[in-house]
mmCIF file of C-alpha atoms in Angstrom:
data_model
loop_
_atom_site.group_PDB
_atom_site.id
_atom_site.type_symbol
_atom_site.label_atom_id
_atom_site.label_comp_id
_atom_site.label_asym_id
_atom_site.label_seq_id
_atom_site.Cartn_x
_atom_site.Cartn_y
_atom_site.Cartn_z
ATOM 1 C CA UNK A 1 6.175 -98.366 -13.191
ATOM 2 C CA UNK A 2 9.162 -98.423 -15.358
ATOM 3 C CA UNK A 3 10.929 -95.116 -16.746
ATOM 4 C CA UNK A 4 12.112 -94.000 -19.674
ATOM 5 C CA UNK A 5 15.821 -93.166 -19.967
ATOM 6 C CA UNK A 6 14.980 -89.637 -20.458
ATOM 7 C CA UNK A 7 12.745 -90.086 -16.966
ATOM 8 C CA UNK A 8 15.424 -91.700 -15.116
ATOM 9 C CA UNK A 9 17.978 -88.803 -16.537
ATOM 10 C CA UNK A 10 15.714 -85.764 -15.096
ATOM 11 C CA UNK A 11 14.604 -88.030 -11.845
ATOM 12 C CA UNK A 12 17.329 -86.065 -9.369
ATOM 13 C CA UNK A 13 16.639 -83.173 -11.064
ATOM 14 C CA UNK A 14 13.004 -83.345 -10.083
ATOM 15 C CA UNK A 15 13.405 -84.410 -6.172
ATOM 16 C CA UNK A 16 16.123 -81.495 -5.608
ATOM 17 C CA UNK A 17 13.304 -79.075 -6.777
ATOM 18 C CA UNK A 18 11.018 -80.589 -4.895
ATOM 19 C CA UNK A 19 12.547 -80.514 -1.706
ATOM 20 C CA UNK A 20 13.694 -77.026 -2.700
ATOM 21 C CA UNK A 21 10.324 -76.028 -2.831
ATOM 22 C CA UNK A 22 9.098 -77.426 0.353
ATOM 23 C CA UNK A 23 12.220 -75.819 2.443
ATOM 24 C CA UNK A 24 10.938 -72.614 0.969
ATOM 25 C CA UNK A 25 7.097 -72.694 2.084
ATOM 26 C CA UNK A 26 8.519 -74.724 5.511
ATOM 27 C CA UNK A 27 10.557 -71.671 6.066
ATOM 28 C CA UNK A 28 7.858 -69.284 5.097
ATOM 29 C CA UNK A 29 4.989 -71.897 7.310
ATOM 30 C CA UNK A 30 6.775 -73.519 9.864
ATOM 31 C CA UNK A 31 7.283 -77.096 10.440
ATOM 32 C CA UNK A 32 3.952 -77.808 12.276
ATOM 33 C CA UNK A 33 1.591 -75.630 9.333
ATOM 34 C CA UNK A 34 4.175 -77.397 6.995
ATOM 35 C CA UNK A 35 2.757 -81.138 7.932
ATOM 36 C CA UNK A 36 -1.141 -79.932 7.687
ATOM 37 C CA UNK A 37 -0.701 -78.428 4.573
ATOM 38 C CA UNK A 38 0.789 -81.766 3.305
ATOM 39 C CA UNK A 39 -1.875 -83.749 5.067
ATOM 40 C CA UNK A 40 -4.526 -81.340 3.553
ATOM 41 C CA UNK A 41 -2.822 -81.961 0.439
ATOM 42 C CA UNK A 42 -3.103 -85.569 0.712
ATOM 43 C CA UNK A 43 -6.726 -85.924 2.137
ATOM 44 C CA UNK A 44 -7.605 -84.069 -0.689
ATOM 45 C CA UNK A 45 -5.917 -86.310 -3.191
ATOM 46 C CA UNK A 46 -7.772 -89.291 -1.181
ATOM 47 C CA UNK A 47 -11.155 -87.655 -2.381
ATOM 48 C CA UNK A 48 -10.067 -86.495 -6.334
ATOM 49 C CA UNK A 49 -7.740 -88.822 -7.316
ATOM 50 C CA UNK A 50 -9.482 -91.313 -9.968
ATOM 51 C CA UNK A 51 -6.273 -93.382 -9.995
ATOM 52 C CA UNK A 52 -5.544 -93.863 -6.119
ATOM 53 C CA UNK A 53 -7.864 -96.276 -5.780
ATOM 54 C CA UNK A 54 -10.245 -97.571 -2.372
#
């Protein structure tokens, strides 16, 4: 997938957030509640995603 020049400008932006975010809840969950969440999060996106394919 290609980006846009505006995409690749706000790219960093986006993954500092991100990890921001997930140091918050890890600090609020834990480590080990941390990595089932995500892997909830994922199985779940294995079932609803249209676009993720077989």
């Amino acid at each position: 997938m290609r980006q846009t020049g505006k995409a690749q400008a706000i790219h960093p932006i986006a993954v500092a957030t991100i990890a921001e975010v997930e140091a918050e809840w890890t600090a609020h969950l834990g480590k080990r509640r941390m990595d089932q969440f995500r892997d909830g999060l994922a199985r779940l996106r294995e079932t609803t995603d249209p676009y993720l394919g077989p």
